[in-house]
Coordinates of C-alpha atoms and ligand atoms in Angstrom, one line a residue:
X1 CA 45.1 -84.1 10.1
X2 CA 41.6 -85.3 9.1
X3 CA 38.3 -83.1 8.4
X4 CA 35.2 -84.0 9.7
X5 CA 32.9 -83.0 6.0
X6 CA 29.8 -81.8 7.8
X7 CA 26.4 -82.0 5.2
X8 CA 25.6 -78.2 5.6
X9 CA 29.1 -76.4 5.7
X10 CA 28.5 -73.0 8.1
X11 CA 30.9 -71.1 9.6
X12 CA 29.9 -73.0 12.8
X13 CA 30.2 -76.3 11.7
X14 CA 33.6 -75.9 9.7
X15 CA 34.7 -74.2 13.5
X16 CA 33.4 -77.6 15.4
X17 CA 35.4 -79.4 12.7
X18 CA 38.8 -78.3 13.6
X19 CA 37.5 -77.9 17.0
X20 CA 36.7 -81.9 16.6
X21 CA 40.0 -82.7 15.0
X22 CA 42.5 -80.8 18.0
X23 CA 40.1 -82.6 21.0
X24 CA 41.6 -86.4 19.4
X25 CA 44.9 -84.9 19.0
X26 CA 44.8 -83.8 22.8
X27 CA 43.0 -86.2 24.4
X28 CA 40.1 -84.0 25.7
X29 CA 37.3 -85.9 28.4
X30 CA 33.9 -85.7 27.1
X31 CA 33.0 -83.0 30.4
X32 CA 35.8 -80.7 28.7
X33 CA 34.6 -81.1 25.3
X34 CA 31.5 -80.2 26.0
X35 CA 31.8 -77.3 27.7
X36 CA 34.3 -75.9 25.3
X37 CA 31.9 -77.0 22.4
X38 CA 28.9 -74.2 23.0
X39 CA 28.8 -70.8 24.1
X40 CA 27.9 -70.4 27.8
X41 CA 25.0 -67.9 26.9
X42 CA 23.3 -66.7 23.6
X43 CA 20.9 -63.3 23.3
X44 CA 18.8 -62.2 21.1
X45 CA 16.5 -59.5 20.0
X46 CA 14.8 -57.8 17.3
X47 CA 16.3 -53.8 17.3
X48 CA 13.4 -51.9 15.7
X49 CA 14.1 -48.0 14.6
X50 CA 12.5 -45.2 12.8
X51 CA 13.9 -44.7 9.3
X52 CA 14.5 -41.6 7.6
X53 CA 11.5 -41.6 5.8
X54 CA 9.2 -42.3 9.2
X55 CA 9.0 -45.7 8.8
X56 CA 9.5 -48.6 10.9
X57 CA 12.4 -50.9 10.0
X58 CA 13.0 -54.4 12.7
X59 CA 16.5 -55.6 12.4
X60 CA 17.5 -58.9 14.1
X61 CA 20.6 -58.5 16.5
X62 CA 22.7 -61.3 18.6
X63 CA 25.0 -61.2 21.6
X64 CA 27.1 -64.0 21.6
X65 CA 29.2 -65.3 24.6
X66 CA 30.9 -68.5 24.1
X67 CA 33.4 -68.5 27.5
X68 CA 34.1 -66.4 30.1
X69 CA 36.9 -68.7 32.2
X70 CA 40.1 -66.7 31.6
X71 CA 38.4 -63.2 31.9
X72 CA 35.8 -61.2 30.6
X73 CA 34.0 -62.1 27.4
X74 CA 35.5 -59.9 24.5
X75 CA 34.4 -59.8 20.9
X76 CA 33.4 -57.2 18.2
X77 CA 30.0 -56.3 16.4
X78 CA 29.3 -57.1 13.0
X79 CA 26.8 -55.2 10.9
X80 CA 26.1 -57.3 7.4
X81 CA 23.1 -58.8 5.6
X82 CA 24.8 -62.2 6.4
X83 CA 25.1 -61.6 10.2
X84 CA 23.3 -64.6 11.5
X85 CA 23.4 -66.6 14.5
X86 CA 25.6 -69.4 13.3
X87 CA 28.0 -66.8 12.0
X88 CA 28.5 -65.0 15.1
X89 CA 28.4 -68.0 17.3
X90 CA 31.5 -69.0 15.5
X91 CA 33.1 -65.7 15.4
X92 CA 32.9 -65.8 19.4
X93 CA 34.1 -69.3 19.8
X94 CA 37.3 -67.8 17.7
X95 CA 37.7 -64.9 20.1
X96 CA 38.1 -67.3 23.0
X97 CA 40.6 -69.2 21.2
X98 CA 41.9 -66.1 19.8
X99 CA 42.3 -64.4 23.6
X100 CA 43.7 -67.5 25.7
X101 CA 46.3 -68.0 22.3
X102 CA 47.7 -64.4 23.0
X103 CA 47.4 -65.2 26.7
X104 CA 45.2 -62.0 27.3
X105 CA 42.7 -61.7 30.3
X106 CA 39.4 -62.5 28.0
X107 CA 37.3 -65.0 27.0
X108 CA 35.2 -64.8 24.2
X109 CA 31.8 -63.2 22.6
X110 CA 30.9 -61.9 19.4
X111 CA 27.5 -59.7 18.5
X112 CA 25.8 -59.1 15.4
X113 CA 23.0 -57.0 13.6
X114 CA 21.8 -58.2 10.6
X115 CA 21.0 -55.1 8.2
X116 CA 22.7 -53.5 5.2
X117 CA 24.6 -50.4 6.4
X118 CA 25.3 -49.3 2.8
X119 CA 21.3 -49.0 2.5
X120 CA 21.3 -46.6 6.1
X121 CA 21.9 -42.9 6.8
X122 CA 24.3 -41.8 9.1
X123 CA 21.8 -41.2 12.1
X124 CA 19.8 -44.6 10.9
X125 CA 23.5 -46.3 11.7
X126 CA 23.6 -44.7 14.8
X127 CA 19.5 -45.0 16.0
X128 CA 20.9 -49.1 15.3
X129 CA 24.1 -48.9 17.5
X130 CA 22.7 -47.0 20.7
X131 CA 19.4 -49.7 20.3
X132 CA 21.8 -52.4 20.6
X133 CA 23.1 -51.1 23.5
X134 CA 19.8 -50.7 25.1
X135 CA 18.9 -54.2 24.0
X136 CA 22.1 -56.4 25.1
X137 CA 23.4 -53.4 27.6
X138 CA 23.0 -55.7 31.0
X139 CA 24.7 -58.2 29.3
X140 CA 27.6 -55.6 28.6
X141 CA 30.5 -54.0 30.9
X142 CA 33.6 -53.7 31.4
X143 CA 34.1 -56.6 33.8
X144 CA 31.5 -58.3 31.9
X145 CA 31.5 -58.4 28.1
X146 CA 33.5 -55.5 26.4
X147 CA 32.4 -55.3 22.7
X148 CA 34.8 -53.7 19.4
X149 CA 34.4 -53.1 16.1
X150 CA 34.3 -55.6 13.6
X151 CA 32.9 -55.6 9.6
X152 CA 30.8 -52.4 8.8
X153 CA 31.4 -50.7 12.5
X154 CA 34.0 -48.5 12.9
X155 CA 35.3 -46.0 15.9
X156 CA 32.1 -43.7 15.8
X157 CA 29.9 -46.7 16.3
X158 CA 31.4 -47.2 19.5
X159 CA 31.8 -43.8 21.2
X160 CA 27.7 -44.0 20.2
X161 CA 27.5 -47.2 22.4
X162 CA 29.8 -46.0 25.2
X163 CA 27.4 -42.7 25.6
X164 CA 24.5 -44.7 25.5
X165 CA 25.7 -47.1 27.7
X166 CA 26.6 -44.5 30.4
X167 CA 23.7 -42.8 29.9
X168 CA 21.3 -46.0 30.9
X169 CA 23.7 -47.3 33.5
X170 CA 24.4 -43.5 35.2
X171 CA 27.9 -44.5 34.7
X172 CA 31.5 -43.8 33.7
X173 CA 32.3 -46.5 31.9
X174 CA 35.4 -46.0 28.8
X175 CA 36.3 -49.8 29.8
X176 CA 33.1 -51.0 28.7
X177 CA 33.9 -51.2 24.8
X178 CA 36.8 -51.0 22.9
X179 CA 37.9 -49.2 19.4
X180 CA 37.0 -45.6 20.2
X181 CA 37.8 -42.6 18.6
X182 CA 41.1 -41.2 20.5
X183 CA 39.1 -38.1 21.4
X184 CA 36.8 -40.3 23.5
X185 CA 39.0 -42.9 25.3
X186 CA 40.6 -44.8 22.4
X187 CA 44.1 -46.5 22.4
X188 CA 46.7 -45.0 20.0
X189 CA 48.1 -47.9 17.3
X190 CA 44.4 -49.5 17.3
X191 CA 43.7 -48.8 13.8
X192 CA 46.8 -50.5 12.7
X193 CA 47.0 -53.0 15.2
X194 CA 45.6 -56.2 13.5
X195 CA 48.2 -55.7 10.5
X196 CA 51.1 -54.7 12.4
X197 CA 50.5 -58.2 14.6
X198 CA 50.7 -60.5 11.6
X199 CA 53.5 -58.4 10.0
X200 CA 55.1 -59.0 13.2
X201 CA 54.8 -62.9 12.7
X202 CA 55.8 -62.4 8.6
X203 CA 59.2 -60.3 10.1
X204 CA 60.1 -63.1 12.5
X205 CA 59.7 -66.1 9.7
X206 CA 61.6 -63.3 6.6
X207 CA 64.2 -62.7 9.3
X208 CA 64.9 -66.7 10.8
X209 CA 65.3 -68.0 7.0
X210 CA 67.1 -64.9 6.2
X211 CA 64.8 -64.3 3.5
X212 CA 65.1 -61.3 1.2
X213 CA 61.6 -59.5 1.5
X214 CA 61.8 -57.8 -2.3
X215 CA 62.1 -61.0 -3.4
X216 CA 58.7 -62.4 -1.4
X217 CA 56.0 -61.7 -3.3
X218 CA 52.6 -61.5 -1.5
X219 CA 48.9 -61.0 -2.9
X220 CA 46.4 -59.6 -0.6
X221 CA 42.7 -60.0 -0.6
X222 CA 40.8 -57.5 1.0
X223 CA 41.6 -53.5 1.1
X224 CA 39.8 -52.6 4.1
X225 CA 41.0 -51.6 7.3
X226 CA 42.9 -54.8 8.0
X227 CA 44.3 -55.6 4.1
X228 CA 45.3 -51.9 3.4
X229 CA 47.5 -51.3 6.5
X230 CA 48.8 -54.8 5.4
X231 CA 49.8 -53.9 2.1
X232 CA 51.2 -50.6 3.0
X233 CA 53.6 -52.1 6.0
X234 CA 54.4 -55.1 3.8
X235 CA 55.7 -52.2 1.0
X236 CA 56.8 -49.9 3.3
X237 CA 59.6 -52.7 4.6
X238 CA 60.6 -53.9 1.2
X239 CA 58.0 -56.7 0.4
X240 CA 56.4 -56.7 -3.1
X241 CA 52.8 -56.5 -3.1
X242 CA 51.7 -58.4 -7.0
X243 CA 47.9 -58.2 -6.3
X244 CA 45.1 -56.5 -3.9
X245 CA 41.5 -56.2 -4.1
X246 CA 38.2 -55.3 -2.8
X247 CA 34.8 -56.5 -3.3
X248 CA 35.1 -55.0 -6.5
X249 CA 38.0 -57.3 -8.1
X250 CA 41.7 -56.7 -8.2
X251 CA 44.8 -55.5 -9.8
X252 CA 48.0 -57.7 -10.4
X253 CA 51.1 -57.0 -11.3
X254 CA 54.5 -59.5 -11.0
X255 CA 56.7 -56.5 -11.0
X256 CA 54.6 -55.2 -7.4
X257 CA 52.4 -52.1 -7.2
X258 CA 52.2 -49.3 -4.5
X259 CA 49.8 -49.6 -1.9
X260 CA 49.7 -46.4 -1.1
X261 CA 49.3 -44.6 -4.4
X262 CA 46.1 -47.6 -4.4
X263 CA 44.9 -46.4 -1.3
X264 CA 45.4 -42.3 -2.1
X265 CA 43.8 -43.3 -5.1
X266 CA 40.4 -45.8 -3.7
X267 CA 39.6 -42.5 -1.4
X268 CA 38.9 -40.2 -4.4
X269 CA 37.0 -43.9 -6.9
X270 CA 36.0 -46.1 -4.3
X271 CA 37.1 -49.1 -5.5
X272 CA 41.0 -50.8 -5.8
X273 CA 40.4 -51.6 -9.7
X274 CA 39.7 -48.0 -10.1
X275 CA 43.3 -47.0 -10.0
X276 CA 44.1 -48.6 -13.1
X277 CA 41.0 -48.1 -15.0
X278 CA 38.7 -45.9 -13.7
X279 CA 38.9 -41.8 -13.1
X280 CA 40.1 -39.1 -15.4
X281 CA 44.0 -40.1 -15.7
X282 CA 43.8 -43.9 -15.5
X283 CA 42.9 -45.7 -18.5
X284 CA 43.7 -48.7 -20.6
X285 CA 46.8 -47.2 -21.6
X286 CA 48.4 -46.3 -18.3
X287 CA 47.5 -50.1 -16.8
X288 CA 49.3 -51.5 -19.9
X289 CA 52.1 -48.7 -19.2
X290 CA 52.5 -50.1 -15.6
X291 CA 52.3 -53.7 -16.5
X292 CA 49.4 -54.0 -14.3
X293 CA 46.0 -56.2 -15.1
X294 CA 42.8 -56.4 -13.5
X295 CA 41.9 -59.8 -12.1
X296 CA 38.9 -61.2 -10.2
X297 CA 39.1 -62.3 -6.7
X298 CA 39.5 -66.2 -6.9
X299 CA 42.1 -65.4 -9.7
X300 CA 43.8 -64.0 -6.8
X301 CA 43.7 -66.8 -4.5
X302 CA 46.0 -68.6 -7.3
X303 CA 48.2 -66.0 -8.3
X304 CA 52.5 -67.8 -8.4
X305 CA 53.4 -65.6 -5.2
X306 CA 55.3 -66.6 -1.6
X307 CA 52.6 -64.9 0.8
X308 CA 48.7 -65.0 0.1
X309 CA 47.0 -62.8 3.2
X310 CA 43.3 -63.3 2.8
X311 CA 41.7 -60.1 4.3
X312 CA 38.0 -59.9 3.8
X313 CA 35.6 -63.0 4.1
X314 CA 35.4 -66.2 5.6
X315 CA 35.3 -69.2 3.6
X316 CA 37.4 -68.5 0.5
X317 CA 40.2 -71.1 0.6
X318 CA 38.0 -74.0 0.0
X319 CA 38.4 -77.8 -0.9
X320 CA 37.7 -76.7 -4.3
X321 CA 40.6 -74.1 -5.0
X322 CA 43.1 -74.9 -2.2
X323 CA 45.4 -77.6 -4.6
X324 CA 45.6 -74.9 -7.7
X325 CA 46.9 -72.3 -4.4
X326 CA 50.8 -71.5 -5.3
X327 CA 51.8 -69.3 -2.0
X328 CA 53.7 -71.0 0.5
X329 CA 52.9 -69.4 3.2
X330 CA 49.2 -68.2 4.2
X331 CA 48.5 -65.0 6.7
X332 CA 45.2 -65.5 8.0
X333 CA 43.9 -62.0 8.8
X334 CA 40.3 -62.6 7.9
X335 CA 38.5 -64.8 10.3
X336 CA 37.5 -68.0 9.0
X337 CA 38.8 -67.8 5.4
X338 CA 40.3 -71.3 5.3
X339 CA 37.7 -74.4 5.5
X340 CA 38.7 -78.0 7.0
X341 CA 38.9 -79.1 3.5
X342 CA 41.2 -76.7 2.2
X343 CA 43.1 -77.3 5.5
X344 CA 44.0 -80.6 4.6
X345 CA 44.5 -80.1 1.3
X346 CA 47.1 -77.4 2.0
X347 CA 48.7 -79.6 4.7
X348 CA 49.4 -82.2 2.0
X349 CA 51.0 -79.2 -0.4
X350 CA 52.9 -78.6 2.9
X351 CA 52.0 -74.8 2.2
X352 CA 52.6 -73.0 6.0
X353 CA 49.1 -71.7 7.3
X354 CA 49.5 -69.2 10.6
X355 CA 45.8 -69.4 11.6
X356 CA 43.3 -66.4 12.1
X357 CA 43.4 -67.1 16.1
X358 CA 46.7 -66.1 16.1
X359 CA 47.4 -64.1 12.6
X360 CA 45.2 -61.4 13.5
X361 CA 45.4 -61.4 17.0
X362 CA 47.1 -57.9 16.9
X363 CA 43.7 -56.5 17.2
X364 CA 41.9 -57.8 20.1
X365 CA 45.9 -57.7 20.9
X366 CA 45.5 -53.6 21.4
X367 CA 42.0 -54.0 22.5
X368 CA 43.4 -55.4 25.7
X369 CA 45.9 -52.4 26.0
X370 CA 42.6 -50.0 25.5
X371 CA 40.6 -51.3 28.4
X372 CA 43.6 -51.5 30.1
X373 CA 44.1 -47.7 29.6
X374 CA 40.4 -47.1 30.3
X375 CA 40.5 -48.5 33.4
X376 CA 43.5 -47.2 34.9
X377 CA 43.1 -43.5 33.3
X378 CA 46.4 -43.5 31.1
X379 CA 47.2 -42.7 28.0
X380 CA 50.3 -45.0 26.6
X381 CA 52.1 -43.6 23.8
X382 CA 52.5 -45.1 20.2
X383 CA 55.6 -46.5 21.3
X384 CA 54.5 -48.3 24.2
X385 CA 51.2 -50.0 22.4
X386 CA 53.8 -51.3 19.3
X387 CA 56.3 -52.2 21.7
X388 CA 53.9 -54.4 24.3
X389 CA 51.9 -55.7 20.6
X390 CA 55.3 -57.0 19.3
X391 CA 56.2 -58.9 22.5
X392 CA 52.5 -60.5 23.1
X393 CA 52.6 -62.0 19.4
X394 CA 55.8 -63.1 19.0
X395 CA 55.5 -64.8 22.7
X396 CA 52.0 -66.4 21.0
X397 CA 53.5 -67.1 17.9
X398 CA 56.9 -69.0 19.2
X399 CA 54.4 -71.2 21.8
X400 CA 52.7 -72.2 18.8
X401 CA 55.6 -72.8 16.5
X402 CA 57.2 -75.1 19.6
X403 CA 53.3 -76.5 20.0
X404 CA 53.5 -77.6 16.3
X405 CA 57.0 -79.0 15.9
X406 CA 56.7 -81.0 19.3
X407 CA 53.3 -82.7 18.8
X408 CA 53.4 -82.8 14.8
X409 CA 50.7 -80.4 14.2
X410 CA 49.5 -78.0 11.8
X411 CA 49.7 -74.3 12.8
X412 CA 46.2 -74.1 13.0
X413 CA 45.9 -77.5 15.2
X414 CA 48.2 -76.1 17.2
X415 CA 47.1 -72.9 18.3
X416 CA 44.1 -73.9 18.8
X417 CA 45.9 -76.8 21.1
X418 CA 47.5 -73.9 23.1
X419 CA 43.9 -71.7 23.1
X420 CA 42.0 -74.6 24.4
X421 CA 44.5 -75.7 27.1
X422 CA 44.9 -72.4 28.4
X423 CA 40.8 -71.7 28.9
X424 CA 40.7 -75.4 30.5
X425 CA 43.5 -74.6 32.6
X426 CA 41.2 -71.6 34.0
X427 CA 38.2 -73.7 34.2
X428 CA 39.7 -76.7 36.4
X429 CA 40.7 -73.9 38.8
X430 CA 37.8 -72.1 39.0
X431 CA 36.4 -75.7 39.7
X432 CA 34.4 -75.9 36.7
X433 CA 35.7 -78.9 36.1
Ligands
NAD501 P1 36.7 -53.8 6.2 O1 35.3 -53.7 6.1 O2 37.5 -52.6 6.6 O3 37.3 -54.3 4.8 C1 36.9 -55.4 4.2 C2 37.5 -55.4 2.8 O4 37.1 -56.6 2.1 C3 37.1 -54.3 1.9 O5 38.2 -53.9 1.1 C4 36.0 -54.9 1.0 O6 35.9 -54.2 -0.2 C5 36.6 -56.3 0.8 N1 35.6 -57.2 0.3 C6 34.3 -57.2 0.6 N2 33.7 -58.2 -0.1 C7 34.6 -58.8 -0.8 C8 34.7 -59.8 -1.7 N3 33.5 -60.5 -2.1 N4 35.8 -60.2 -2.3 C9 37.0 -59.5 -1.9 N5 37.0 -58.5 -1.1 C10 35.9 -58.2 -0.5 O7 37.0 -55.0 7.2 P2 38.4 -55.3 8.0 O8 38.2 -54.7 9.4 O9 39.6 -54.9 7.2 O10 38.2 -56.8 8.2 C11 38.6 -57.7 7.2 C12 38.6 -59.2 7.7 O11 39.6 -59.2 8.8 C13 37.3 -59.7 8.4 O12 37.3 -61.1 8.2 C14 37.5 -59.4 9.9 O13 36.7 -60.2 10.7 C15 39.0 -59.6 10.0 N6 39.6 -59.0 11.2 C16 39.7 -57.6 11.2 C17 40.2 -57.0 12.3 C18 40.4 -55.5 12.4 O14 40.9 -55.1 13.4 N7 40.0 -54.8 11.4 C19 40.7 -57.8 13.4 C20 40.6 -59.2 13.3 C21 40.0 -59.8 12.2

């Protein structure tokens, strides 16, 4: 595989990159290339609310679709200082890939805001969400563009943006976003579902090498929603977790720690190192006691282990740390974590990636089973959601496993090569093309 080096590295040129690389290996026309290059339609808007102290705060906000051809665009909505429109034009050109990869009805689309949420009240947070929906609302819909969360928005978020949306649109309308609180037309297994997809893919490799999973040992970046359901399902079926983290820094330990004490324990300190050194019981003493040692986030990245999952932030696997990695195998939860660079780098090392578009597919995954539910008035039970999520990703994963072996491809190469087929597929017959 080759990388195109781009002067500015964003997450949009590092996407075209790979994007660049898979068109040679699959002989794309220029027609096709272009048109799977750019998003079909970009919106934008300044939200502006009162604060809490009367004020008048402006926030810019984007919509993002980048295809449509296989179904409805789908894509979550970010709320970070960073959100800009580069970022979240690549995060929607992911979800396309990421949709037509696990062979879901969607295309693609992403939205952002760009604004601090840990600098907002409550009601500030929600005077943002229902403006967004008032903003980017006829852009939105069920059979249109079906938003989620994604960093910093959560289930709340979007019963706020489902009420406002049926309130300006006289509607009924649970199908028109995704990620709600149960109470309010959510999917059971959503919370867990981006972790329990790529443990699903981790069970299938452990279990065709007959691999002993107490003696794989995985580090974990990222506690959030993603990394600590990770951690605690990788425990819970005999993995051992060395290392997790959080923005705060990290804890390692080559004899494996317990995710769920960590997690108890973040609730009540607010940050992973905490459980080591931080409240009334843990001290200096009791992390020396465990064997445990408190380690920074790139130390992480290079800890001797089997399985590294990064789980937080894009662009952390870089040409300048990927040859001192030591996993074999990378789970790409986060989106975008791995850069072209790295990507080749790590090909050399012959170190297994499984690509965001497919590793944490489990989401949008569940998403699909939501607005499936919306739409038709059911409610399927736990059961059925991890049942149907374990068949759609190991279904995705074996295509691309097949993808790879047959045309000599990287993981990521190759589901991309599936993704980008699949949406092309849709757009010759809907004579786009
Ligand atoms: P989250 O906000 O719940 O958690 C993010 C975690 O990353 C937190 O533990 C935070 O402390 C940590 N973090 C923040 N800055 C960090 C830093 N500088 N170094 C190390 N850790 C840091 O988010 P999430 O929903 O768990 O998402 C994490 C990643 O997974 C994102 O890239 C997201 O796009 C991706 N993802 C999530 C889902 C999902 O369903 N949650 C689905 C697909 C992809």
């Amino acid at each position: 595989m080759t990388a195109k080096i781009s002067m500015k590295s964003t997450p949009y040129t590092r996407f075209q990159a790979t994007l660049e690389d898979v068109f040679q290996k699959i002989e794309l026309g220029a027609p096709e290339r272009k048109l799977l290059s750019e998003p079909q339609a970009i919106h934008r808007e300044t939200i502006t609310i009162k604060r809490d102290d009367g004020k008048k705060a402006e926030f810019p906000a984007f919509r993002v679709q980048f295809n449509n051809a296989r179904g409805p665009y789908k894509g979550g909505i970010r709320y970070h200082p960073d959100a800009d429109l580069d970022e979240v034009k690549a995060l929607a050109a992911l979800m396309a890939i990421k949709t037509a990869v696990v062979g879901i009805p969607f295309g693609g689309s992403k939205g952002g805001v760009q604004c601090d949420p840990k600098e907002l009240s409550k009601r500030e947070v929600q005077e943002i969400s229902r403006a967004y929906v008032r903003a980017f609302g006829k852009h939105l819909g069920a059979d249109i563009d079906c938003p989620a969360p994604d960093v910093n928005t959560n289930a709340d978020i979007m019963a706020w943006m489902r009420d406002e949306y049926e309130k300006i649109t006289h509607s009924y309308a649970p199908a028109m976003i995704t990620g709600k609180p149960l109470a309010y037309g959510g999917s059971l297994g959503r919370d867990t579902a981006t972790a329990r997809g790529g443990f699903f893919i981790l069970q299938e490799l452990t279990d065709r090498d007959a691999l002993d999973p107490s003696e794989l040992r995985v580090a974990i970046q990222g506690f959030g929603n993603a990394g600590a359901h990770m951690a605690q399902l990788l425990h819970g079926a005999g993995y051992t977790v060395v290392a997790v983290s959080d923005s705060q820094g990290g804890i390692y330990s080559p004899e494996g720690i317990d995710p769920v004490r960590i997690e108890k324990y973040k609730h009540k300190t607010g940050s992973v190192a905490g459980e080591y050194c931080k409240g009334s019981v843990c001290d200096i003493d009791r992390m020396k006691m465990d064997g445990v040692r408190k380690i920074s986030n790139e130390e992480l990245l290079e800890l001797p282990c089997d399985i590294l999952i990064p789980a937080a932030l894009d662009n952390v696997i870089t040409g300048a740390n990927a040859k001192r990695i030591r996993a074999k195998l990378i789970l790409e939860i986060a989106n975008g974590p791995t850069t072209p660079e790295a990507d080749v780098i790590l090909a050399k090392k012959r170190v297994k990636v499984i690509p965001d578009v497919l590793a944490n597919a489990g989401g949008v995954t569940v998403s699909y089973f939501e607005w499936v539910q919306g739409r038709s008035g059911e409610q399927w039970t736990a059961e059925r959601v991890d049942q149907d999520l374990k068949r759609v990703m190991l279904a995705a994963f074996r295509e691309v496993r097949r993808t790879a072996y047959r045309e000599k491809m990287t993981h990521r190469e190759a589901a991309f090569a599936v993704g980008l087929r699949r949406i092309m597929e849709a757009m010759k017959v809907r004579g786009w093309i």
